[in-house]
mmCIF file of C-alpha atoms and ligand atoms in Angstrom:
data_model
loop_
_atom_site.group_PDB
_atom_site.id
_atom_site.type_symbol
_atom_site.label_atom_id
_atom_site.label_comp_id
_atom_site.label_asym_id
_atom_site.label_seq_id
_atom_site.Cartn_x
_atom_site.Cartn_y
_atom_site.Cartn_z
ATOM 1 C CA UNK A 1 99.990 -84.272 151.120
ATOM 2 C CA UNK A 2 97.750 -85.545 153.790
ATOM 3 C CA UNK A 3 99.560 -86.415 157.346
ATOM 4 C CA UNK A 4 98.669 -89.842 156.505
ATOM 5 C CA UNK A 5 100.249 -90.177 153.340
ATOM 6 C CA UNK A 6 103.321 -89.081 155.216
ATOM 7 C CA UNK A 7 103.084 -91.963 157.536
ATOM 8 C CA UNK A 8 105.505 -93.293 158.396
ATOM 9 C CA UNK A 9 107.067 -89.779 160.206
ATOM 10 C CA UNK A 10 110.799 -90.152 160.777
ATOM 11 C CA UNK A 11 110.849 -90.834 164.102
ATOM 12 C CA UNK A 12 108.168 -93.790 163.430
ATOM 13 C CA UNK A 13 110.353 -95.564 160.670
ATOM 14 C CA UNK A 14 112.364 -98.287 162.894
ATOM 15 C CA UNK A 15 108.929 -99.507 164.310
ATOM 16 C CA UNK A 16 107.309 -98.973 160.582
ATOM 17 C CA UNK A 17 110.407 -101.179 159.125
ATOM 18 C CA UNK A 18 109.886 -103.922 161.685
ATOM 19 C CA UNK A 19 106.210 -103.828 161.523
ATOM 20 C CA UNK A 20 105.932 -104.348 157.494
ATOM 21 C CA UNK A 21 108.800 -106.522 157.472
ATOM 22 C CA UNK A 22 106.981 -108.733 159.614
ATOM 23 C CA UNK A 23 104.150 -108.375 157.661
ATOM 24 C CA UNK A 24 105.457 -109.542 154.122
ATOM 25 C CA UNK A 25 106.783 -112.859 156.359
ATOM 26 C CA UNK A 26 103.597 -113.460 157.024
ATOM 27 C CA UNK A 27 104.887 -113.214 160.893
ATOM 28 C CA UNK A 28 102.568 -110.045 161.717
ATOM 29 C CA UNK A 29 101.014 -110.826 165.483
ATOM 30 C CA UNK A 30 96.964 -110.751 165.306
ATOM 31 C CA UNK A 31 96.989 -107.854 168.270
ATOM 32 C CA UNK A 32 99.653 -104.839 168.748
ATOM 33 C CA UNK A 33 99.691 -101.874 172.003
ATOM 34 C CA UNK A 34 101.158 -99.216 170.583
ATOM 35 C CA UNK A 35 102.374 -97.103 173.344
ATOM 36 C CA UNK A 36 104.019 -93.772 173.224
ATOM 37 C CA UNK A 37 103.707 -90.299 174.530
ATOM 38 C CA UNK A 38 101.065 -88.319 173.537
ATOM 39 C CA UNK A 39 101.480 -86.166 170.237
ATOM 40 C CA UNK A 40 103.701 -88.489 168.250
ATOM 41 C CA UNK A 41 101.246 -89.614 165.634
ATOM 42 C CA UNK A 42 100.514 -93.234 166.850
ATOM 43 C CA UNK A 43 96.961 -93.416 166.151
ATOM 44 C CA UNK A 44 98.154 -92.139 162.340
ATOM 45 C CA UNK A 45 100.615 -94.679 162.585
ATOM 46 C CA UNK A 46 97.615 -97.277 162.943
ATOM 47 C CA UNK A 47 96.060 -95.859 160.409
ATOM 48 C CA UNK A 48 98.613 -95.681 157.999
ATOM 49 C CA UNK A 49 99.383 -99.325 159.170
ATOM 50 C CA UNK A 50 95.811 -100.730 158.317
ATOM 51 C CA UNK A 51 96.485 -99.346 154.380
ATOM 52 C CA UNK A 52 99.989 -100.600 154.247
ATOM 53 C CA UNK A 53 97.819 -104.442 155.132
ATOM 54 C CA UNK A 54 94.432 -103.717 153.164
ATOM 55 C CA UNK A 55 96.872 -102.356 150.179
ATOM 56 C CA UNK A 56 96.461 -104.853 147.335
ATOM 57 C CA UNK A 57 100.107 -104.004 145.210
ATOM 58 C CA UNK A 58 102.338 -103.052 148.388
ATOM 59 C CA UNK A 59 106.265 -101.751 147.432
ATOM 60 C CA UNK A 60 108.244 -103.130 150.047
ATOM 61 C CA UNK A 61 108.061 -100.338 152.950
ATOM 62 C CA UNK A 62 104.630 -98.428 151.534
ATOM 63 C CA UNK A 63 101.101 -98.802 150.680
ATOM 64 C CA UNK A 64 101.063 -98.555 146.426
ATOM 65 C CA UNK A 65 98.883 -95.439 146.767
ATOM 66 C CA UNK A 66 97.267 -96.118 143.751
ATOM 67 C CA UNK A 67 94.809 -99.494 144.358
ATOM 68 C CA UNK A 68 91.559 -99.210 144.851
ATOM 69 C CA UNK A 69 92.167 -100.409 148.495
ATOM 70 C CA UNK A 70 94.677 -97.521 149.067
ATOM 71 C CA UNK A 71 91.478 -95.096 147.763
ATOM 72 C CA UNK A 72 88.651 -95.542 149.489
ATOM 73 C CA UNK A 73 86.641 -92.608 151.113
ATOM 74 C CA UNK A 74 89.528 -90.440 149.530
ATOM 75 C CA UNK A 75 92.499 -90.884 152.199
ATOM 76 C CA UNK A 76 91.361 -94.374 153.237
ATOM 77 C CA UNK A 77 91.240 -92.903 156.670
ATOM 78 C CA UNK A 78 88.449 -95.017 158.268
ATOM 79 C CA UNK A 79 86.878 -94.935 154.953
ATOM 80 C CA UNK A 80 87.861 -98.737 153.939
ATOM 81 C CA UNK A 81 85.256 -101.247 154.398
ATOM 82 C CA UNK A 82 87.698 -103.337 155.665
ATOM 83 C CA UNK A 83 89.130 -101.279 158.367
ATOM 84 C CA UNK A 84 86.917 -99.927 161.686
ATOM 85 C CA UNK A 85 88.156 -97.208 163.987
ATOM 86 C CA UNK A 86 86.889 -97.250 167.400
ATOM 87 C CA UNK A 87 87.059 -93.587 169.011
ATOM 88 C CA UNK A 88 85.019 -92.136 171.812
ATOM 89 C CA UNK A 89 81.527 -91.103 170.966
ATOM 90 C CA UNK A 90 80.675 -87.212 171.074
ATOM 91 C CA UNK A 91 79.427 -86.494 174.694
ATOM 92 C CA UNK A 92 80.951 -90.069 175.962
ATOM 93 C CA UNK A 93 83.612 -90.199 178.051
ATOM 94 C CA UNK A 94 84.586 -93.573 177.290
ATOM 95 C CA UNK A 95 84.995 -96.380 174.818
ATOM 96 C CA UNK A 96 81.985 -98.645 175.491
ATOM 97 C CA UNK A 97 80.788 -102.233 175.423
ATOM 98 C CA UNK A 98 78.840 -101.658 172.278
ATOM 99 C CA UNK A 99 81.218 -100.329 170.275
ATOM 100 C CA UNK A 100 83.912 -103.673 170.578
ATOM 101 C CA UNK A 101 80.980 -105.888 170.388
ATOM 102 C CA UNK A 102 80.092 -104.319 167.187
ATOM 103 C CA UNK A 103 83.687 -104.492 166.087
ATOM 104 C CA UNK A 104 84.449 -107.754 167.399
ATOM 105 C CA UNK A 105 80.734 -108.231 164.796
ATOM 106 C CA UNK A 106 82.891 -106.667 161.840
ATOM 107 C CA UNK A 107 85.770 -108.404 162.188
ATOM 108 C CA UNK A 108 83.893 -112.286 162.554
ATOM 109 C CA UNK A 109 82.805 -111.404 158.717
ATOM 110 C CA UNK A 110 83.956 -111.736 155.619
ATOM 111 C CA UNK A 111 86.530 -109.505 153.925
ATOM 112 C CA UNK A 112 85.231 -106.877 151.515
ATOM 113 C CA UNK A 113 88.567 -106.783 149.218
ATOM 114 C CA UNK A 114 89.286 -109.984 149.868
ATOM 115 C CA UNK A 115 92.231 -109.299 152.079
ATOM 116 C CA UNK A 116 92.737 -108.783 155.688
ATOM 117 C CA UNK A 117 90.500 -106.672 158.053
ATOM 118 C CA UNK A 118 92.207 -104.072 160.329
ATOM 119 C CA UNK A 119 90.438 -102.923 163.399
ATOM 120 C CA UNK A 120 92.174 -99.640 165.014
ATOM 121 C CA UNK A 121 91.205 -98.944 168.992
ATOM 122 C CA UNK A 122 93.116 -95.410 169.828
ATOM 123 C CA UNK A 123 93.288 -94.266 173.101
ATOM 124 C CA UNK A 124 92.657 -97.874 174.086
ATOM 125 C CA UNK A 125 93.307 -97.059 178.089
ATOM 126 C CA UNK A 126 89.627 -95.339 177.733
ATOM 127 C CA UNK A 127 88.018 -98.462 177.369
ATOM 128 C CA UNK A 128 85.513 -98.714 180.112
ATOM 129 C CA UNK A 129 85.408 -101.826 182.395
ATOM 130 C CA UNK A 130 82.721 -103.981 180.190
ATOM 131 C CA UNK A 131 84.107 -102.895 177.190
ATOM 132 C CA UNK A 132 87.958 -104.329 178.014
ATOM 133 C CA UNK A 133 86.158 -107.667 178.660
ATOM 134 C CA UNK A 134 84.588 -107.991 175.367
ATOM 135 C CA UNK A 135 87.474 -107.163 173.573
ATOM 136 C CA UNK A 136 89.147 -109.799 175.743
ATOM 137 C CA UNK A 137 87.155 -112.620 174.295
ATOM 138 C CA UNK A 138 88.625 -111.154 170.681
ATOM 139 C CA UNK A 139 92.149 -111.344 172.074
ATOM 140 C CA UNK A 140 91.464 -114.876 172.949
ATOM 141 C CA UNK A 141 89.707 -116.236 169.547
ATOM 142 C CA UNK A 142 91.390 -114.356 167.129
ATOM 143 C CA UNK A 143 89.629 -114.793 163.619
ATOM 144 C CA UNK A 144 92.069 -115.093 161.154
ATOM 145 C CA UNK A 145 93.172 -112.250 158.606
ATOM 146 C CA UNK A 146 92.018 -109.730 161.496
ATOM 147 C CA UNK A 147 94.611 -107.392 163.037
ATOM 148 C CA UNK A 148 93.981 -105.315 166.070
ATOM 149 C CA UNK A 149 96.383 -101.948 166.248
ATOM 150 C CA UNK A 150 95.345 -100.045 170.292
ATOM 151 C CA UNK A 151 97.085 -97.388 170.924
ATOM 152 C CA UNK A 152 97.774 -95.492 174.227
ATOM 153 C CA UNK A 153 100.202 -92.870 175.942
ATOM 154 C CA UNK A 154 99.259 -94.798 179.533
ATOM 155 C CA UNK A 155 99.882 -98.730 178.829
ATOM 156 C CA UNK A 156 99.646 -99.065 182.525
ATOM 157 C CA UNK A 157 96.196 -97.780 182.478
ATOM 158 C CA UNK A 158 94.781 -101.030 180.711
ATOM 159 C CA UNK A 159 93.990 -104.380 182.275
ATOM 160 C CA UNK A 160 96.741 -106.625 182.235
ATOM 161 C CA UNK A 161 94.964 -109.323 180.724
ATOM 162 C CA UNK A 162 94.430 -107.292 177.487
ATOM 163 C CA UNK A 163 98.371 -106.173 177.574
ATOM 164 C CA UNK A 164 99.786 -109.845 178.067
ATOM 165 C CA UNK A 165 97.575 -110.481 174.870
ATOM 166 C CA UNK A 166 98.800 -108.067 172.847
ATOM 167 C CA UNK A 167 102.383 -107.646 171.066
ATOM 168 C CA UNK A 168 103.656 -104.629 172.693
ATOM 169 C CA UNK A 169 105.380 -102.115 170.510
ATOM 170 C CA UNK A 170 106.605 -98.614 171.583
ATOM 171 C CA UNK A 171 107.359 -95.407 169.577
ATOM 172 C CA UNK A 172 109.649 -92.721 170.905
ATOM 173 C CA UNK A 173 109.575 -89.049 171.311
ATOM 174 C CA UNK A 174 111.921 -87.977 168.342
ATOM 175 C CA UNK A 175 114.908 -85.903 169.082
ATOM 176 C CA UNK A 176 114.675 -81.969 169.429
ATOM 177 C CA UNK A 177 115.866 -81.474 165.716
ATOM 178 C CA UNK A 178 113.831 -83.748 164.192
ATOM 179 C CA UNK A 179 110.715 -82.039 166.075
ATOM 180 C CA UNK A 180 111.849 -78.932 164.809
ATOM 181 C CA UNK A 181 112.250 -79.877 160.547
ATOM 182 C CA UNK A 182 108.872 -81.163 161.147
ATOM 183 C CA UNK A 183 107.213 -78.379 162.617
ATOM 184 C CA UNK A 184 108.699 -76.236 160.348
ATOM 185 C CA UNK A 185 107.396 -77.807 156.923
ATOM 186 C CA UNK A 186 103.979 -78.417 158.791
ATOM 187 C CA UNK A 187 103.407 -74.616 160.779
ATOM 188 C CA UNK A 188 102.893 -71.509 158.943
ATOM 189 C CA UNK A 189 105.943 -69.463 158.011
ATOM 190 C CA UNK A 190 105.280 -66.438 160.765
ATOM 191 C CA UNK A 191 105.042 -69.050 163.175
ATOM 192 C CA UNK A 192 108.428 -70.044 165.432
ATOM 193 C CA UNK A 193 109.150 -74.354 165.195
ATOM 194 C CA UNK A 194 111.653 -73.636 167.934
ATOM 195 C CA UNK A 195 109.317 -72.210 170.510
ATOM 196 C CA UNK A 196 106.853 -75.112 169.629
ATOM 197 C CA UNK A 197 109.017 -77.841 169.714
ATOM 198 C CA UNK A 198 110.113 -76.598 173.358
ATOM 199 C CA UNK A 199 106.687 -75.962 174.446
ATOM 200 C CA UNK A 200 105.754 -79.253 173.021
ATOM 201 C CA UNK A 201 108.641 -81.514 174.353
ATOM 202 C CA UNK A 202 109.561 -82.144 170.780
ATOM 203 C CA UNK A 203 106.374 -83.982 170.953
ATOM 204 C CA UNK A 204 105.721 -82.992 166.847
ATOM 205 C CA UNK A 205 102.027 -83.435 166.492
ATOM 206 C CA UNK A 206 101.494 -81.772 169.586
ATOM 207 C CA UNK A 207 103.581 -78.962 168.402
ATOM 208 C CA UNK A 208 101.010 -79.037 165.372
ATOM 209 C CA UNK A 209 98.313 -78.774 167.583
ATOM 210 C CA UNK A 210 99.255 -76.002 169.790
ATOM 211 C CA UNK A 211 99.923 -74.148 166.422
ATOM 212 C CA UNK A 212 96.470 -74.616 165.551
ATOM 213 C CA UNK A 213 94.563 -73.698 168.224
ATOM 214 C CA UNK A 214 96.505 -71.004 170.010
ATOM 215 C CA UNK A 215 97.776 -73.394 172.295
ATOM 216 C CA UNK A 216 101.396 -71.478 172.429
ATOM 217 C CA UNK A 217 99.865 -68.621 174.034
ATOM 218 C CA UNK A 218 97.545 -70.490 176.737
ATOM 219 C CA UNK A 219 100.440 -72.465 177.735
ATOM 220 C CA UNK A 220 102.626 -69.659 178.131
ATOM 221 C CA UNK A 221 99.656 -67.538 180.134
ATOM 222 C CA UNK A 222 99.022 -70.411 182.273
ATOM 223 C CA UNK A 223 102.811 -71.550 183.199
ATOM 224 C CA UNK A 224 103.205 -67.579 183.998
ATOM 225 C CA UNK A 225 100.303 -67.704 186.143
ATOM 226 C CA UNK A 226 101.690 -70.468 187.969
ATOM 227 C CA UNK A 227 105.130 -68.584 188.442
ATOM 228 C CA UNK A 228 103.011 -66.177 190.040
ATOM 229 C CA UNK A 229 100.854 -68.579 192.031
ATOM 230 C CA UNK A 230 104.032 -69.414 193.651
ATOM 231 C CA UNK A 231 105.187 -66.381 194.155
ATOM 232 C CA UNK A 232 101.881 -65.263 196.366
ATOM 233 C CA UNK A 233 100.979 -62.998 193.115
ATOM 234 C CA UNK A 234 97.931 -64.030 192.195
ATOM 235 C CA UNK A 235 95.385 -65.496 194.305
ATOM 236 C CA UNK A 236 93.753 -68.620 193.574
ATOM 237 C CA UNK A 237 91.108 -68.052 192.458
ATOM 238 C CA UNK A 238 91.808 -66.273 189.567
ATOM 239 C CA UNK A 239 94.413 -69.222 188.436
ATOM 240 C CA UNK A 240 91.487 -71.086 188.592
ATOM 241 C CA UNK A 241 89.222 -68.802 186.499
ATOM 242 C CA UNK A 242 92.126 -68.773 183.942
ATOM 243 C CA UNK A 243 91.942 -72.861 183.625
ATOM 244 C CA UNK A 244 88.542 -72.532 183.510
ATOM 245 C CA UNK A 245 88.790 -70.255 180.342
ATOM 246 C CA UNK A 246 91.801 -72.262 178.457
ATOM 247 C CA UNK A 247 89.955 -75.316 179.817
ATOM 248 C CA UNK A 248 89.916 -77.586 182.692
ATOM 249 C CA UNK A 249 91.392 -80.558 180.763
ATOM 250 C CA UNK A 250 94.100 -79.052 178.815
ATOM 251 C CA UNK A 251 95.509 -77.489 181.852
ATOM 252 C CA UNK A 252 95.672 -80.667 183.743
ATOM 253 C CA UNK A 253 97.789 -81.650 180.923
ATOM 254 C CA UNK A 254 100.177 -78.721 181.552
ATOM 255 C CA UNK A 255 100.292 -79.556 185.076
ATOM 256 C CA UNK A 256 101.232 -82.868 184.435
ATOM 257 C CA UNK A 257 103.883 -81.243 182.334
ATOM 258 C CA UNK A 258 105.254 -79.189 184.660
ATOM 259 C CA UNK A 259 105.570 -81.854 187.188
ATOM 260 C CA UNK A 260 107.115 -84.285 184.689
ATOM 261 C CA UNK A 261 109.767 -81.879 183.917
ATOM 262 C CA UNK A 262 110.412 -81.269 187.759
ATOM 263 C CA UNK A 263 110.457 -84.232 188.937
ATOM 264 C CA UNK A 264 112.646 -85.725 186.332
ATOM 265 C CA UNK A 265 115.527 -82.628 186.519
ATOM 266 C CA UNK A 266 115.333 -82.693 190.583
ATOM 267 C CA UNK A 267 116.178 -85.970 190.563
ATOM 268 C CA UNK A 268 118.742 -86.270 188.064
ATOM 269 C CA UNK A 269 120.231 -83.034 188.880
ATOM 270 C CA UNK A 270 120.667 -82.600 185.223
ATOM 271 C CA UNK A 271 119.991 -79.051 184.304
ATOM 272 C CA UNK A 272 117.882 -79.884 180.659
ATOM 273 C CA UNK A 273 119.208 -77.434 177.642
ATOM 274 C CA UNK A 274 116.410 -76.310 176.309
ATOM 275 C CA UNK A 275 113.194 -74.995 177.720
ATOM 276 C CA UNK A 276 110.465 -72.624 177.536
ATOM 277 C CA UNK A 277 110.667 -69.664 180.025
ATOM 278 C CA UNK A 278 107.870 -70.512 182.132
ATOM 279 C CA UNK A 279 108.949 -73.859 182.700
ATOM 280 C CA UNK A 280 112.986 -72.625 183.459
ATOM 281 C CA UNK A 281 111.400 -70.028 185.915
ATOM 282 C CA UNK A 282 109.557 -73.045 187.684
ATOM 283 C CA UNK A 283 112.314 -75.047 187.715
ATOM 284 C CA UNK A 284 115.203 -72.473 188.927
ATOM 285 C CA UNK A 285 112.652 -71.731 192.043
ATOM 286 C CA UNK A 286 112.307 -75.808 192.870
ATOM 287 C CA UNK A 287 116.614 -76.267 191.906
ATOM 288 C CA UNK A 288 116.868 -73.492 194.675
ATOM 289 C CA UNK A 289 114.533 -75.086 196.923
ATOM 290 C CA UNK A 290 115.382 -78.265 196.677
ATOM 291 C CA UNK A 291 118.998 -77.435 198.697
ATOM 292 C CA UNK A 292 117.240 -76.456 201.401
ATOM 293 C CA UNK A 293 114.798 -79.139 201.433
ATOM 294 C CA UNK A 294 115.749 -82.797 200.578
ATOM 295 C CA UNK A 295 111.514 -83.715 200.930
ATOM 296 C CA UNK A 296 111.195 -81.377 198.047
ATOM 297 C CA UNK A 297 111.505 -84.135 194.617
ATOM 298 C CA UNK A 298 109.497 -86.568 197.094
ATOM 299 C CA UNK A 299 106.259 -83.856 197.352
ATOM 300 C CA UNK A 300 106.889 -83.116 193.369
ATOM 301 C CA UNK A 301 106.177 -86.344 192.953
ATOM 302 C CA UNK A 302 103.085 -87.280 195.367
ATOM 303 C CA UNK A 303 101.465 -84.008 193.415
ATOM 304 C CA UNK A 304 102.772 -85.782 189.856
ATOM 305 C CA UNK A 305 100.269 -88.739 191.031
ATOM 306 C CA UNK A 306 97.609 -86.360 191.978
ATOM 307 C CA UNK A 307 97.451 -84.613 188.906
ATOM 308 C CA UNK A 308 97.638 -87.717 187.154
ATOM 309 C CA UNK A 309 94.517 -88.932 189.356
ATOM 310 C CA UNK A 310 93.118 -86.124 188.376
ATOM 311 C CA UNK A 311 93.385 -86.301 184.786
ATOM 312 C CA UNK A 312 91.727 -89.689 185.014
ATOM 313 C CA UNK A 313 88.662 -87.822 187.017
ATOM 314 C CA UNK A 314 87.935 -85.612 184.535
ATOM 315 C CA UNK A 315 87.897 -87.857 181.623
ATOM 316 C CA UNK A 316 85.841 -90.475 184.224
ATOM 317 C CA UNK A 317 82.411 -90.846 183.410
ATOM 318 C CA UNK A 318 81.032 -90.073 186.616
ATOM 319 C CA UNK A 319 80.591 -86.216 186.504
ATOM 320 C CA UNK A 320 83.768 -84.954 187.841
ATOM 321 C CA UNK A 321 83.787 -81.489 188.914
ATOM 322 C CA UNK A 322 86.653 -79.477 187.240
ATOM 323 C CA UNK A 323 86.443 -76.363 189.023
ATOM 324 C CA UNK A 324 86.793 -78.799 192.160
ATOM 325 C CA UNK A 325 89.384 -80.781 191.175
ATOM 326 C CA UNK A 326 91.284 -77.510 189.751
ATOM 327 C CA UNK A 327 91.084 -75.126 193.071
ATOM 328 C CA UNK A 328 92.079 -78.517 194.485
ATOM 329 C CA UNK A 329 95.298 -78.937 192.321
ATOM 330 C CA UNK A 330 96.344 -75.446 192.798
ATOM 331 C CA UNK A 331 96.235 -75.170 196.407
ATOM 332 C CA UNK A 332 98.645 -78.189 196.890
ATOM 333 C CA UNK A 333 100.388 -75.965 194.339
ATOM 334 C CA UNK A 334 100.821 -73.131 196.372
ATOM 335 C CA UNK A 335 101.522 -75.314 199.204
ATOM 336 C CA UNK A 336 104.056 -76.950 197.556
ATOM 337 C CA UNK A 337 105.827 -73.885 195.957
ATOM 338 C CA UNK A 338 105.273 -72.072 199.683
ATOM 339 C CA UNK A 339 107.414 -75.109 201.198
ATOM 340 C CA UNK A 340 110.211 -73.400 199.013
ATOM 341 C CA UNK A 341 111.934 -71.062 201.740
ATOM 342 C CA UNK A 342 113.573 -68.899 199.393
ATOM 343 C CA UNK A 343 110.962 -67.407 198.001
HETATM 344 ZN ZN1 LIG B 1 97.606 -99.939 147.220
#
């Protein structure tokens, strides 16, 4: 079974419930934000969402699965006439102007089945400047039949004029177990749903991912690195040759990571139960530091909103520089881990 014949995941069902409820009343809002972490399935969610609406015998919580709606181009993923699926070109670092106008084109026309038309915008905080206007002027004349499902793990990042247009809707990170029965009916058997539910934050499609694309080890090699970084180990320089071969983009995301889970345990002093060893070894250095040094969360955080700054360079469109930005990001690091005296 496809993941999208699985949707709605278990941790989705609540919002899947209220969503399709609303639906069959004939209450469904012409424009929903999704937000959520990343790695949670939203933009499936959408997806699955848009067949659930297009289907033309729905059961009462699913799509029929058997119409001719629910079988276009094979899963229906993007392949229903009645459904478009805005995503970021190849070699594009943004959603652009032309692509909403040419949805916003789509959507003014005339169903194919007769139905509803469902336009899907993930990652919707990558909409570029011109391109958030034009979808404004949607928001504000809706057509009727049309539903809009955007999707985003940084709500904050789009203009509030789109946001206070949209219903907003949020899905949550499901709880450890969960992550782990997931992972383990999705991974392959000599594979460990533990260790990738922990390296993923029980994120579960995450967890997927990193199983896919050796993700497990480059997270591991990188978060030792760091641990070494800190420790005046390694130099660098060769911390950032090693981003530079896992790639400058997914390591940002570990940093941001790393920082999260800092930040959030220095300040709550609660010590979390389960995490992977690079990430305890990080923390147990910063819990050390931080009784000698009350500035300590306060730094973690101004270099949480630096990598996050710098996450939003190097998906920018204006030809960031990554090895820049990375030799950048690590030598606040190692200042940051040198302000620990006990080390
Ligand atoms: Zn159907």
């Amino acid at each position: 079974m496809s993941l999208l014949q699985q949707i709605p995941f278990l941790w989705q069902k609540d919002l899947w419930d209220k969503l399709t409820s609303e639906f069959r009343e004939g209450k469904l809002a012409h424009a929903y934000l999704i937000s959520g972490a990343q790695g949670i399935g939203k933009e499936l969610f959408a997806y699955g969402l848009a067949k659930f609406i297009l289907c033309s015998a729905p059961e009462k919580l699913s799509a029929c699965g058997l119409c001719a709606n629910c079988n276009y181009g094979g899963d229906g993923e993007g392949g229903h006439p009645d459904t478009i699926a805005l995503t970021i070109d190849e070699g594009s670092r943004d959603i652009k102007i032309e692509q909403v106008r040419s949805m916003s084109g789509f959507l003014e026309k005339t169903s194919h089945a007769g139905r509803a038309k469902v336009a899907i915008i993930a990652n919707a905080h990558r909409m570029n400047t011109g391109a958030a206007n034009a979808l404004l002027k949607t928001l504000e004349e809706p057509t009727e039949n049309t539903y809009l499902l955007l999707s985003t793990h940084l709500p904050g990042s789009l203009p509030a004029t789109i946001r206070s247009r949209c219903h907003k809707v949020s899905m949550q990170i499901p709880d450890q177990k969960i992550a782990i029965d997931w992972l383990s009916l999705h991974i392959p058997d000599q594979e460990d749903p533990v260790a990738l539910a922990r390296s993923a934050q029980n994120r579960p499609l995450y967890g997927l991912e990193l199983s896919h694309t050796d993700g497990l080890k480059n997270q591991q090699q990188f978060l030792s690195k760091l641990v070494q970084l800190s420790a005046g180990e390694t130099s660098i320089q060769a911390t950032v040759a090693l981003a530079k071969k896992i790639g400058e983009q997914v390591v940002v995301r570990y940093l941001i990571q790393v920082s999260t889970i800092l930040v959030k345990y220095l300040l709550t002093n609660q010590q979390p139960s389960e995490l992977e060893s690079g990430h305890q070894e990080l923390l147990s250095m910063f819990q050390a530091g931080k009784e000698v040094s009350i500035s300590l969360p306060l730094s973690l955080m101004r270099y949480y909103d630096q990598v996050q700054e710098s996450h939003r360079q190097l998906l920018s469109s204006t030809n960031p520089n990554p090895q820049l930005i990375m030799e950048s990001l690590l030598w606040r690091w190692s200042q940051l881990s040198r302000s620990i005296p006990t080390r």
